[in-house]
Coordinates of C-alpha atoms in Angstrom, one line a residue:
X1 CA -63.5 -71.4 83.3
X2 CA -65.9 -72.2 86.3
X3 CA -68.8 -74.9 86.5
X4 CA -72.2 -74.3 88.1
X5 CA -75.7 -76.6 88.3
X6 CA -77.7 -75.2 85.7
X7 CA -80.8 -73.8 86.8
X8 CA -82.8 -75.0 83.5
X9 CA -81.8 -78.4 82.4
X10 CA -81.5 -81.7 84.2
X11 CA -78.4 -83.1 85.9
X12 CA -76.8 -80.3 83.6
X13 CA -73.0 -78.7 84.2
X14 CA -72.4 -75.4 82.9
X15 CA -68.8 -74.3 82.4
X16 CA -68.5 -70.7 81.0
X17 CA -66.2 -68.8 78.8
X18 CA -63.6 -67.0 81.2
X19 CA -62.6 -63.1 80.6
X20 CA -59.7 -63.6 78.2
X21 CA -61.4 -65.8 75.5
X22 CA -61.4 -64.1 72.1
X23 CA -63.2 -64.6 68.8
X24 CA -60.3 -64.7 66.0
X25 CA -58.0 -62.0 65.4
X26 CA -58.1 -61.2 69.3
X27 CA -61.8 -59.4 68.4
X28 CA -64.0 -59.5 71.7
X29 CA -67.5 -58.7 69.5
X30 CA -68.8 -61.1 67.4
X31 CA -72.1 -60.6 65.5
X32 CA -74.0 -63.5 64.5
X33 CA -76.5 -62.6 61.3
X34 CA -79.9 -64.8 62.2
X35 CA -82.8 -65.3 59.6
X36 CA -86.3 -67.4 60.7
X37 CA -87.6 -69.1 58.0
X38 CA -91.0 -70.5 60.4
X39 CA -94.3 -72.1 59.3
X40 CA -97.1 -74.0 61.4
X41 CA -98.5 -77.1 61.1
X42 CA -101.3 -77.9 58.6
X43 CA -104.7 -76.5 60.7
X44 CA -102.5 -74.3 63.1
X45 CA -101.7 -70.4 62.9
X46 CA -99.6 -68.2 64.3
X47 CA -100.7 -66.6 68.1
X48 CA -99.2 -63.0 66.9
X49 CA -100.3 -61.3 64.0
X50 CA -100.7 -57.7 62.4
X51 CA -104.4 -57.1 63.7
X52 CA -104.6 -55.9 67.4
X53 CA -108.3 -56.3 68.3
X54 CA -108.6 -60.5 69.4
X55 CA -110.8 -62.6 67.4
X56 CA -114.0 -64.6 69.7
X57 CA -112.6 -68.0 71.5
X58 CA -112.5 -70.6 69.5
X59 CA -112.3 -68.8 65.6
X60 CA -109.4 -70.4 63.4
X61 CA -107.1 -66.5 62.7
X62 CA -107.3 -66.6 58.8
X63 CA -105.5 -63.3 58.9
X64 CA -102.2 -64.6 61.2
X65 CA -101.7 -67.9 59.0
X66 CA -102.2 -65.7 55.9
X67 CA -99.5 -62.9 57.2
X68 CA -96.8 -65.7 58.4
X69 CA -96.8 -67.6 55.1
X70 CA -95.5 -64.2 53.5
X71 CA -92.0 -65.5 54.4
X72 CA -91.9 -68.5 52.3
X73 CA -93.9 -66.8 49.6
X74 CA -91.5 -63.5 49.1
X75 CA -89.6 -62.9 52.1
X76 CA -87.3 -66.0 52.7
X77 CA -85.9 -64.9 48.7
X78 CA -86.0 -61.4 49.3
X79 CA -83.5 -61.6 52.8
X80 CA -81.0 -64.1 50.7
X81 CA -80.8 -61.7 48.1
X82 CA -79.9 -59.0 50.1
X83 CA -77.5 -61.4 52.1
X84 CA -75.8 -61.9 49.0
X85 CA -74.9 -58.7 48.2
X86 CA -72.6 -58.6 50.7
X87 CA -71.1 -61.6 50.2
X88 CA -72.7 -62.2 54.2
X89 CA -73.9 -66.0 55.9
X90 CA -77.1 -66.3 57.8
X91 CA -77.6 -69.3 60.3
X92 CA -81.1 -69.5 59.6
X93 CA -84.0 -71.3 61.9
X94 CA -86.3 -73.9 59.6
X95 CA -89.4 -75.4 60.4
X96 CA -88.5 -79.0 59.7
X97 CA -91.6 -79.1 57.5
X98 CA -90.5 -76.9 55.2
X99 CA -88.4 -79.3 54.5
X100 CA -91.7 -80.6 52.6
X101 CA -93.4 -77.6 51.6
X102 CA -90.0 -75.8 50.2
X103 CA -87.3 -78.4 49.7
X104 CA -85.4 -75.8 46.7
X105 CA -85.0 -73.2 49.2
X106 CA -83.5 -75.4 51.9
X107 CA -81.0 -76.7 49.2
X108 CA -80.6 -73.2 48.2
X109 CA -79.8 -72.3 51.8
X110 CA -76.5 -74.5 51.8
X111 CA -75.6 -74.0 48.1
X112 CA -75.3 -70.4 49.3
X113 CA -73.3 -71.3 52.6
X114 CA -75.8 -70.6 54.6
X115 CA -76.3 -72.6 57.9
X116 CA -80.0 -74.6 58.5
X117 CA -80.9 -74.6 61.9
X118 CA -83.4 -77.1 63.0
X119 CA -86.3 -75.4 64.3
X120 CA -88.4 -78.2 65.2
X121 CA -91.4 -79.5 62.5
X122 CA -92.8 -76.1 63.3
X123 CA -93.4 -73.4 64.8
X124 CA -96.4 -74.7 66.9
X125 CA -94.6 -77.3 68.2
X126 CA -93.4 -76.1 71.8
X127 CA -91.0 -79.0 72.9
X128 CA -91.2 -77.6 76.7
X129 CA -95.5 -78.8 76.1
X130 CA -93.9 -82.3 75.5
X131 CA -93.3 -85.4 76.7
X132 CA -89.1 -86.7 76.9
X133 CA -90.4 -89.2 73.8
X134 CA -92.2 -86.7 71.9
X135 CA -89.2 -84.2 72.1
X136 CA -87.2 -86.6 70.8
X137 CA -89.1 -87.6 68.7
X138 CA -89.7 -83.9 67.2
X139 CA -85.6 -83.7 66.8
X140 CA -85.4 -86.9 64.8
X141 CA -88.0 -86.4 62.8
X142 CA -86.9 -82.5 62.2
X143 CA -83.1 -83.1 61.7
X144 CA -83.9 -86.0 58.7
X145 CA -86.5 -84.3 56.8
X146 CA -83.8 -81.1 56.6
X147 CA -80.6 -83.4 56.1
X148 CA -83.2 -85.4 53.4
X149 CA -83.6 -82.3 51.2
X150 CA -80.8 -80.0 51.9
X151 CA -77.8 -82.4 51.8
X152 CA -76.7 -81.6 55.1
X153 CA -77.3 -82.7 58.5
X154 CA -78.6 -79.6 61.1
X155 CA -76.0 -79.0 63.2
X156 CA -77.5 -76.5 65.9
X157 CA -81.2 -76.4 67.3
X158 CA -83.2 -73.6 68.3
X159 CA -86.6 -74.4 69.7
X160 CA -90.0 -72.5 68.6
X161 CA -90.0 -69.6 71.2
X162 CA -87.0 -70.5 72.4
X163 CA -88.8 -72.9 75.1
X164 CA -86.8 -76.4 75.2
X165 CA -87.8 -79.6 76.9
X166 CA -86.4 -79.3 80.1
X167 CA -84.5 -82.2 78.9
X168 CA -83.6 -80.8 75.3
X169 CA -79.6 -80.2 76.1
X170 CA -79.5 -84.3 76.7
X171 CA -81.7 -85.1 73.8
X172 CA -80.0 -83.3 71.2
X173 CA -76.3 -84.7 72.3
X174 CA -77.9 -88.1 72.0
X175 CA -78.6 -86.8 68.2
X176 CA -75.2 -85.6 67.5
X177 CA -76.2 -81.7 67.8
X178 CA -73.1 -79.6 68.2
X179 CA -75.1 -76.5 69.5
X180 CA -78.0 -75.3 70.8
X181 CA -79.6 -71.8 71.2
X182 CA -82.1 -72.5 73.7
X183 CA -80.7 -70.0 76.4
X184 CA -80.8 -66.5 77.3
X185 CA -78.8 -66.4 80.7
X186 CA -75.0 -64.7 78.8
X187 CA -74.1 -63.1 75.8
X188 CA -71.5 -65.4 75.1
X189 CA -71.5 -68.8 74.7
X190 CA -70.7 -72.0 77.1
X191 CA -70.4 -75.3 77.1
X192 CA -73.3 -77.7 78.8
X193 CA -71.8 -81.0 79.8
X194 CA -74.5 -83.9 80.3
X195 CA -74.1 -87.6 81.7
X196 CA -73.9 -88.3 77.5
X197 CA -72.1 -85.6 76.2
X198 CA -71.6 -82.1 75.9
X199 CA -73.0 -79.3 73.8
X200 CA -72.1 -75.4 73.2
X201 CA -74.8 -73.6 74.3
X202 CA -75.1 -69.9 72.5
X203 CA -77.6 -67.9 74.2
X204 CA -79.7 -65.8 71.2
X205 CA -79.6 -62.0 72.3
X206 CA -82.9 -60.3 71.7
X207 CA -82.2 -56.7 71.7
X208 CA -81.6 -56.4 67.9
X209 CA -84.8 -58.8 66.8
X210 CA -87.3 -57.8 64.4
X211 CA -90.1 -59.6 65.9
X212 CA -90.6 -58.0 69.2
X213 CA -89.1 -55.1 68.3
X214 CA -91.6 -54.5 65.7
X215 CA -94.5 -56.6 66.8
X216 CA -94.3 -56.3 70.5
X217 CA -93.0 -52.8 70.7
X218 CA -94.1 -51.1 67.6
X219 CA -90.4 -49.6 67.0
X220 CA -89.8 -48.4 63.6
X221 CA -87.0 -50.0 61.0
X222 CA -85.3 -47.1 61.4
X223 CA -85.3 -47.7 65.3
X224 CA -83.8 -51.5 64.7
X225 CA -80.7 -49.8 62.6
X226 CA -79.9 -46.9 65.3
X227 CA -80.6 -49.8 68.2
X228 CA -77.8 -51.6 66.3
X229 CA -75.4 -49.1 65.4
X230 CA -75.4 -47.7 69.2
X231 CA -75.5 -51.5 70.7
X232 CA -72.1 -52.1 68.6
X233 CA -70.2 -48.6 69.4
X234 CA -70.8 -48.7 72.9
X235 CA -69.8 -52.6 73.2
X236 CA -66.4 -51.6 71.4
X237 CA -66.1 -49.0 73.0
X238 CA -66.2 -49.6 76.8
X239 CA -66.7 -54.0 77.0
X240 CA -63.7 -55.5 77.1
X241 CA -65.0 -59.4 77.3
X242 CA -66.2 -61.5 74.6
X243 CA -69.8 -60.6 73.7
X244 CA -72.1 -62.2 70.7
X245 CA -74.8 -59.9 69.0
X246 CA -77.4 -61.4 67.3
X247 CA -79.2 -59.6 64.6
X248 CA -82.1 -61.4 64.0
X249 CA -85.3 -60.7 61.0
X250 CA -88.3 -63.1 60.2
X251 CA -88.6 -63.8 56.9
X252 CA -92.8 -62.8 57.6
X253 CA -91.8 -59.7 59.3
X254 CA -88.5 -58.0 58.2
X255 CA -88.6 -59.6 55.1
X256 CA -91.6 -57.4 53.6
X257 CA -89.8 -54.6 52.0
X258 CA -90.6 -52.3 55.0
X259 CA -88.1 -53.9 57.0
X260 CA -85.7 -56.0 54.3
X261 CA -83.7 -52.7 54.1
X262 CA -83.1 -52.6 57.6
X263 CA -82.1 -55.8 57.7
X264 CA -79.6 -55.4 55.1
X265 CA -78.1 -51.9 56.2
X266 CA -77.2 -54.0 59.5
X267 CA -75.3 -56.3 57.1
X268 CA -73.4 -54.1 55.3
X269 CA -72.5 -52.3 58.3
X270 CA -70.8 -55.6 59.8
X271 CA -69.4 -56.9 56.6
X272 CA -67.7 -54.1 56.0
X273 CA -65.9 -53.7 59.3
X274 CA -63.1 -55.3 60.4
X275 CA -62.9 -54.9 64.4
X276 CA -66.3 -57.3 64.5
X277 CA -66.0 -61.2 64.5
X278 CA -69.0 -62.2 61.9
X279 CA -70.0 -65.6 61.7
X280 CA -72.4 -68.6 61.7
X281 CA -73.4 -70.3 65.0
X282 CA -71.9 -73.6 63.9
X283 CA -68.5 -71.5 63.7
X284 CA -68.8 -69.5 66.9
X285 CA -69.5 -73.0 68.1
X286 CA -66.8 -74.7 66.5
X287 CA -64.6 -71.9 68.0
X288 CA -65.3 -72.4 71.5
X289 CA -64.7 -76.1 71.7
X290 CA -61.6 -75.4 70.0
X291 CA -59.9 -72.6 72.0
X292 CA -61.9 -73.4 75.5
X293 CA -63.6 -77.0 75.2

């Protein structure tokens, strides 16, 4: 393993996975099945939505806050239902309030095995646009409301947008994070080691994500199945270093029923092979520290 400065957080060592770390079994592909269960604060809306043409400065988007509430009204249930077919695990990102608006579905979540990730109070909250209190603030308040309600305490963080506080890595140590997903530098994990602590950091691949895929790109669910099944022959076929693939659907976007079966033929693919590593972040996590921490 070698350490570098990292070139995003503070007074930050980085010490990465070398090329003969393996996920269990001696597999070198692991695929990690991601859900997003978002929501905004109360007066705030989501800055994509399904319209193209912009509304005037200033006008509150009705239509965007309308379209991203349809993952806790259908899709959050629809996604679990089809995870449970397979007898498959999501880690799934939470807006902390949810925590408030859905509490069943959080204690669903666990009763189900699923993991909670804390996803700050929501999805407007940008902890890179805060100050060091705020952020931490943000965490604590975040990481109780879902431990209040679920029964379990967050163990991994994954900021709105992926944008951390450029002092987020120190911030969630001090709160006893074991992970963070806040990087996009690998596609593999490593391990961040601050003047408090360290924390694994596993980076959140973007290839195989519904939400530019679809909303950026316009690609097809069809597209996001092929994009998948080519991504994981080629990786097993010709990388021979550990790799993580993130398949990733927002319960407002993939969970409608236009995408759901996407979603879910991706998960029966990966359940039902057995030259893949699948698991939940806390466990890749948990792996790392074990075999290389």
């Amino acid at each position: 393993m070698s350490a570098e400065l990292d070139f995003v957080a503070r007074d930050t060592r980085v010490t990465r996975l070398d090329k003969t770390f393996r996920w269990p079994g001696g597999r070198h592909v692991a695929v990690i099945l991601n859900l997003a269960y978002e929501a905004w604060s109360d007066g705030k809306a989501p800055g994509v939505g399904p319209m193209g043409n912009p509304l005037p400065a200033g006008a509150f988007d009705t239509n965007a806050l309308s379209w991203g509430h349809y993952g806790v009204a259908r899709g959050i249930d629809r996604l679990l239902r089809n995870l449970g077919r397979h007898k498959a695990r999501a880690s799934v990102m939470t807006s902390g309030v949810l925590a408030e608006r859905t509490p069943a579905v959080l204690k669903r979540m666990v009763d189900e095995g699923h993991e909670i990730v804390a996803h700050a109070w929501a999805q407007d909250v940008i902890p890179a646009t805060l100050t060091v209190e705020q952020a931490k603030a943000d965490i604590d308040k975040t990481t109780r409301a879902i431990e209040s309600v679920s029964g379990k305490r967050p163990v991994g963080w994954i900021s709105p947008r992926g944008t951390p506080s450029r002092d987020g890595s120190r911030l969630l140590i001090e709160a006893g994070y074991l992970w963070q997903g806040d990087v996009f530098d690998d596609e593999r994990p490593y391990i961040q080691t601050c003047d408090n602590g360290r924390i694994v950091a596993i980076p959140l691949t973007m290839e195989i994500n519904d939400l530019p895929h679809a909303m950026r790109f316009g690609r097809s669910p069809r597209d996001f199945v092929t994009m998948f099944d080519d991504l994981l022959a080629n990786v097993l076929a010709s990388e021979d270093q550990a790799l993580v693939i993130d398949v990733t659907a927002h319960c407002h976007v993939f969970g409608r029923p236009s995408g759901a079966w996407a979603y879910e033929a991706i998960v029966k693919t990966v359940m039902e092979r057995d030259d893949v590593h699948v698991a939940t972040r806390a466990e890749i996590a948990e792996h790392v520290l074990k075999t290389a921490g």
